[in-house]
PDB file of C-alpha atoms in Angstrom:
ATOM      1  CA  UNK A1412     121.674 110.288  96.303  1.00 57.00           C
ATOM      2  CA  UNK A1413     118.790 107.995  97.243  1.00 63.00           C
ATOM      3  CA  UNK A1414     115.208 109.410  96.573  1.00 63.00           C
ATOM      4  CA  UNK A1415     113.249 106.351  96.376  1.00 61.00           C
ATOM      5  CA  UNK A1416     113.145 105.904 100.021  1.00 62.00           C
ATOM      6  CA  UNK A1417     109.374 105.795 101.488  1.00 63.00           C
ATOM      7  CA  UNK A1418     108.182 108.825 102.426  1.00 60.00           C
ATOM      8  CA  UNK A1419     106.618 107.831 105.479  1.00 59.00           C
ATOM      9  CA  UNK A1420     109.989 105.894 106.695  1.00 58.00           C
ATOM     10  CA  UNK A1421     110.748 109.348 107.733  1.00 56.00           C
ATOM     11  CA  UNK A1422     111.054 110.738 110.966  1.00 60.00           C
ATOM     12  CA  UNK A1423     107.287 111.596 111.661  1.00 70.00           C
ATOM     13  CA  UNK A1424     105.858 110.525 114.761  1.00 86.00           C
ATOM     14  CA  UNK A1425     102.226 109.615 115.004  1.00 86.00           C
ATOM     15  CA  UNK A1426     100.423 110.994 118.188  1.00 90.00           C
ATOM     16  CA  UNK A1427      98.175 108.772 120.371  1.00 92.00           C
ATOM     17  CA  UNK A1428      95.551 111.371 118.821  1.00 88.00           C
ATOM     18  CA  UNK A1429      96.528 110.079 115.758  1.00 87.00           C
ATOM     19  CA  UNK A1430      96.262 106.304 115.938  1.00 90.00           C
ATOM     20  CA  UNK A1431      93.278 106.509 117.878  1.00 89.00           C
ATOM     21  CA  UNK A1432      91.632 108.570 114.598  1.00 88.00           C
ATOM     22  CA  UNK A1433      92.971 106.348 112.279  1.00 89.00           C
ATOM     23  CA  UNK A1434      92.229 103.198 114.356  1.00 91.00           C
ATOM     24  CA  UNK A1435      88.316 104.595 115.461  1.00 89.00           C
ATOM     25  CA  UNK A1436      87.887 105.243 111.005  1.00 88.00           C
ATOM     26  CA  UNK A1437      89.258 101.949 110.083  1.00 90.00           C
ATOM     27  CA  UNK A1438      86.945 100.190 112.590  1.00 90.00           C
ATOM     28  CA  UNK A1439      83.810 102.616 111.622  1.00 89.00           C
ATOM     29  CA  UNK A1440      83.950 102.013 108.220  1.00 88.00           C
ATOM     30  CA  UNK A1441      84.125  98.331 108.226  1.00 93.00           C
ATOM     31  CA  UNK A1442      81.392  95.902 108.028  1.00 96.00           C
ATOM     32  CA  UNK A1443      81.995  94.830 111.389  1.00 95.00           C
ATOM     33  CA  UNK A1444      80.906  98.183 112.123  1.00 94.00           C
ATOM     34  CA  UNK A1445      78.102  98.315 110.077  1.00 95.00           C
ATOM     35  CA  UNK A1446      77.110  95.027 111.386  1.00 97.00           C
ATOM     36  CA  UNK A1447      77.335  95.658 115.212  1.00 96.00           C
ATOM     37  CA  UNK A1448      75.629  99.258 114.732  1.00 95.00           C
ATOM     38  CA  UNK A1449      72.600  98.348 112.862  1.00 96.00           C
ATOM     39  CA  UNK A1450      72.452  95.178 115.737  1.00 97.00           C
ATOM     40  CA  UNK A1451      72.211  98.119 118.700  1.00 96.00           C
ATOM     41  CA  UNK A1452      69.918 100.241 117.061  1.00 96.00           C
ATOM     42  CA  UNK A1453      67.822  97.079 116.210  1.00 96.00           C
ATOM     43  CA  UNK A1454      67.866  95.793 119.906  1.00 96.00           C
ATOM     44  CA  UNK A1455      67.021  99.623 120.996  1.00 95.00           C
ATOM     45  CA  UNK A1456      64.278  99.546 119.614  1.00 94.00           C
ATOM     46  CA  UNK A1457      63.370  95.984 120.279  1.00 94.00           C
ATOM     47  CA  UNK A1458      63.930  96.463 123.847  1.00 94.00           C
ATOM     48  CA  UNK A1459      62.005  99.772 123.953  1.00 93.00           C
ATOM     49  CA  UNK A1460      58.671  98.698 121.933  1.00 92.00           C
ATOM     50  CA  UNK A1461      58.925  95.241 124.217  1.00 92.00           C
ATOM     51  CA  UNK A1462      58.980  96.768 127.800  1.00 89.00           C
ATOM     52  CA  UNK A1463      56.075  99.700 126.150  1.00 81.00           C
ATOM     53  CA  UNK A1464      55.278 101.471 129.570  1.00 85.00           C
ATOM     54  CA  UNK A1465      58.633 101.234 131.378  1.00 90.00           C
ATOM     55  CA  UNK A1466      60.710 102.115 128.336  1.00 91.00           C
ATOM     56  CA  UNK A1467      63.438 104.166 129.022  1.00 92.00           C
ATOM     57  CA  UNK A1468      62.930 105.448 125.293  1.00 93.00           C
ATOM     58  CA  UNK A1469      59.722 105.315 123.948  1.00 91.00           C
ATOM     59  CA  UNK A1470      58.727 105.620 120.816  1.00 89.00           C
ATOM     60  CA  UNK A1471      59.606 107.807 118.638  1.00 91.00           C
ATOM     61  CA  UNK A1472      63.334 107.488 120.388  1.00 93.00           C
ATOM     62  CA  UNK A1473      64.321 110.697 120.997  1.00 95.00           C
ATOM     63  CA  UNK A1474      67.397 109.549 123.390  1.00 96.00           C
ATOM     64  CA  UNK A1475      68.524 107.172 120.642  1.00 96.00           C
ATOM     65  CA  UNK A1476      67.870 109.746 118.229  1.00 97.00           C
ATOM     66  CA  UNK A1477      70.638 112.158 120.774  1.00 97.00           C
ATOM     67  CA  UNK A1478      72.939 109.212 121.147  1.00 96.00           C
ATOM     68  CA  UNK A1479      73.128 108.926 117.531  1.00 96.00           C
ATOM     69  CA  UNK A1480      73.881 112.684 116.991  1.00 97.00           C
ATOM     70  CA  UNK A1481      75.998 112.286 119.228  1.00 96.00           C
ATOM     71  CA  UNK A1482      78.324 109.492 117.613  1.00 94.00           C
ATOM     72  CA  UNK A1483      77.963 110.959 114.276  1.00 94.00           C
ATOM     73  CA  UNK A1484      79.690 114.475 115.519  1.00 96.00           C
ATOM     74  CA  UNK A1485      82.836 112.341 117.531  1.00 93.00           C
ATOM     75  CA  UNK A1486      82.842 110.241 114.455  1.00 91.00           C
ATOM     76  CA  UNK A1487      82.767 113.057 111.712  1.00 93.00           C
ATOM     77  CA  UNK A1488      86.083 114.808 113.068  1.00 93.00           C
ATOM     78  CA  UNK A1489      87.991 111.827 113.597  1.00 91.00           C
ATOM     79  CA  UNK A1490      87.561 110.232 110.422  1.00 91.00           C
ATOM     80  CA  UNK A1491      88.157 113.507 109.230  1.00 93.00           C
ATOM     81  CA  UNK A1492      91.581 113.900 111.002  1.00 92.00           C
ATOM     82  CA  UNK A1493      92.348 110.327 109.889  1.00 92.00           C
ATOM     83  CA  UNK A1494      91.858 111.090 106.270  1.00 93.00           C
ATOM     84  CA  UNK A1495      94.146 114.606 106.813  1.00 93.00           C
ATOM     85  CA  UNK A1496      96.491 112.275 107.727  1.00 92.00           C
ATOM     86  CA  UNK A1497      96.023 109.936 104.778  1.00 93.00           C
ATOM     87  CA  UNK A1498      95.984 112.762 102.447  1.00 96.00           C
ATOM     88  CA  UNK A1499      99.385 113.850 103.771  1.00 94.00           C
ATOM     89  CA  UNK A1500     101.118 110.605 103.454  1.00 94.00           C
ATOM     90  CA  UNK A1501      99.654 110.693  99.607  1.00 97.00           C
ATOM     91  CA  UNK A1502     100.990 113.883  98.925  1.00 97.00           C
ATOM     92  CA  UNK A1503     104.720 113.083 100.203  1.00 96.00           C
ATOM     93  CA  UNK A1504     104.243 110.116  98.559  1.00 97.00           C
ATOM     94  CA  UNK A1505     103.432 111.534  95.210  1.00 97.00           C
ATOM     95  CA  UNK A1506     106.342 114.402  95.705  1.00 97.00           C
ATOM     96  CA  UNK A1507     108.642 111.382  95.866  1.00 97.00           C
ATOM     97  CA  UNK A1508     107.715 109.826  93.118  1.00 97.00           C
ATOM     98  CA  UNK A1509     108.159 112.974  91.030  1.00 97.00           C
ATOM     99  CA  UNK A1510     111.783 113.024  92.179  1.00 97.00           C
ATOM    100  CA  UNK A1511     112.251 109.343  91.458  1.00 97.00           C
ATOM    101  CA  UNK A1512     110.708 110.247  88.206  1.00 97.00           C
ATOM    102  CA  UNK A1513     112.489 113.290  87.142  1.00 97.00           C
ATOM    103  CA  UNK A1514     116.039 111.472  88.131  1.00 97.00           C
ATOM    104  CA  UNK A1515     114.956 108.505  86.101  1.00 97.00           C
ATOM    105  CA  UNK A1516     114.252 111.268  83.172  1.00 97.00           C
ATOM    106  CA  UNK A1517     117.519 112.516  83.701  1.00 97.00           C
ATOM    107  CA  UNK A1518     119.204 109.376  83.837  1.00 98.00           C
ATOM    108  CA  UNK A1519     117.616 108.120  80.815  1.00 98.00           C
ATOM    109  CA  UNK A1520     118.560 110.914  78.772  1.00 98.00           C
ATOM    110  CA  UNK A1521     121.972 110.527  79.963  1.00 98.00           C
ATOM    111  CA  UNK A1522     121.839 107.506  78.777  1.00 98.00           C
ATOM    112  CA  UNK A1523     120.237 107.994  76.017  1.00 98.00           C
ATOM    113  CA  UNK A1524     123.434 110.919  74.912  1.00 98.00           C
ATOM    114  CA  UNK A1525     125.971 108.403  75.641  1.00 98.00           C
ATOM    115  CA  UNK A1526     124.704 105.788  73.069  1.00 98.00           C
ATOM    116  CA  UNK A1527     124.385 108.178  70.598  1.00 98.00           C
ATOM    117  CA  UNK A1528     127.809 109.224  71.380  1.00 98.00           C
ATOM    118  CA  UNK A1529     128.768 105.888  71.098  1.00 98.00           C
ATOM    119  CA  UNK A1530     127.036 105.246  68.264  1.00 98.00           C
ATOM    120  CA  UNK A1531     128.632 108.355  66.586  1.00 97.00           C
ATOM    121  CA  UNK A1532     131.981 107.036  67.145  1.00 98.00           C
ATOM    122  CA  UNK A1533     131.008 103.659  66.076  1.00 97.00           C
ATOM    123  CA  UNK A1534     130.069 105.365  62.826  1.00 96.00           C
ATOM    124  CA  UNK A1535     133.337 107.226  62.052  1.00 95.00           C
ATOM    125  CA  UNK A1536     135.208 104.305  62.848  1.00 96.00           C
ATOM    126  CA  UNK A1537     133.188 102.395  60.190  1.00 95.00           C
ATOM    127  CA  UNK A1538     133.469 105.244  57.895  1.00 94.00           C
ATOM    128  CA  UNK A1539     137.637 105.100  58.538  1.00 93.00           C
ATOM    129  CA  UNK A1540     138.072 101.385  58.222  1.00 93.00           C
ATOM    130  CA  UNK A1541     135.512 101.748  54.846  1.00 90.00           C
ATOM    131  CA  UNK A1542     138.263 104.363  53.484  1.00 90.00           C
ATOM    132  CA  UNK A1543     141.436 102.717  54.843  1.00 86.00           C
ATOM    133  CA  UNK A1544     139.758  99.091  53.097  1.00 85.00           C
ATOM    134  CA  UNK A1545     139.062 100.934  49.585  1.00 84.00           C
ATOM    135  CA  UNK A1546     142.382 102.559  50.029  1.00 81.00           C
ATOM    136  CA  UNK A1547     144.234  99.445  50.738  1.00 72.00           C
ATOM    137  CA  UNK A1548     142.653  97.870  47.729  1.00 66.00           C
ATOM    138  CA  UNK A1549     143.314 100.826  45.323  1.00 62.00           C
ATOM    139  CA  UNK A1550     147.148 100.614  46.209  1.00 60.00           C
ATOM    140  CA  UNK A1551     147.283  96.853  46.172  1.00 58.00           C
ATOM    141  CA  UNK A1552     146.285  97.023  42.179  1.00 54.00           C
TER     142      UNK A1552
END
């Protein structure tokens, strides 16, 4: 039977839940990310050291300070639950390709005990046509 299938051609079905993780920790740990955060935080505090007085987060920014605690703990369990997921696929992945492995194992040595077989026969057939040959010349003088 066919093990060399992919494992994730199977019949699991990923959950909104589930793309959204694994969507939300592609996107956060991509430059783009990177690039885009470190622009809001910049213009933050830009924006609040400009308008001084009527800041709606003066320095030392303790809302941007909660905002960011605030990503962080959304973020932390959803890349987590992306990477449970990723783990997952790895592991079925890596059970397959023991099977496919250990089949190939068995397959070879199968192989590998019909040559010799083969070559065994191949052998005594050399050894008989040897001894018919000598015998043929033996009666022939």
């Amino acid at each position: 039977s066919k093990i060399s299938a992919r494992p994730e051609s199977g019949k699991t079905k990923v959950t909104f839940g589930q793309r959204a993780a694994d969507a939300i920790a592609k996107f956060a740990g991509s430059w783009a990310f990177i690039f885009a955060f470190t622009g809001v935080l910049i213009l933050w505090m830009i924006v609040n050291a400009v308008l001084a007085a009527k800041a709606f987060d003066p320095y030392p920014f303790i809302l941007l300070n909660l905002v960011l605690s605030c990503v962080a703990a959304i973020q932390a369990p959803l890349i987590m639950m992306s990477q449970n997921r990723q783990e997952e696929k790895d592991r079925r992945r890596a059970e397959n390709d023991y099977k496919v492995n250990l089949k190939t194992e068995i397959m070879i040595e199968d192989l590998y005990d019909k040559v010799n077989a083969i070559l065994a026969k191949q052998s005594a057939l050399e050894k008989k046509l040897d001894s018919d040959k000598h015998n043929g010349d033996s009666h022939e003088n």
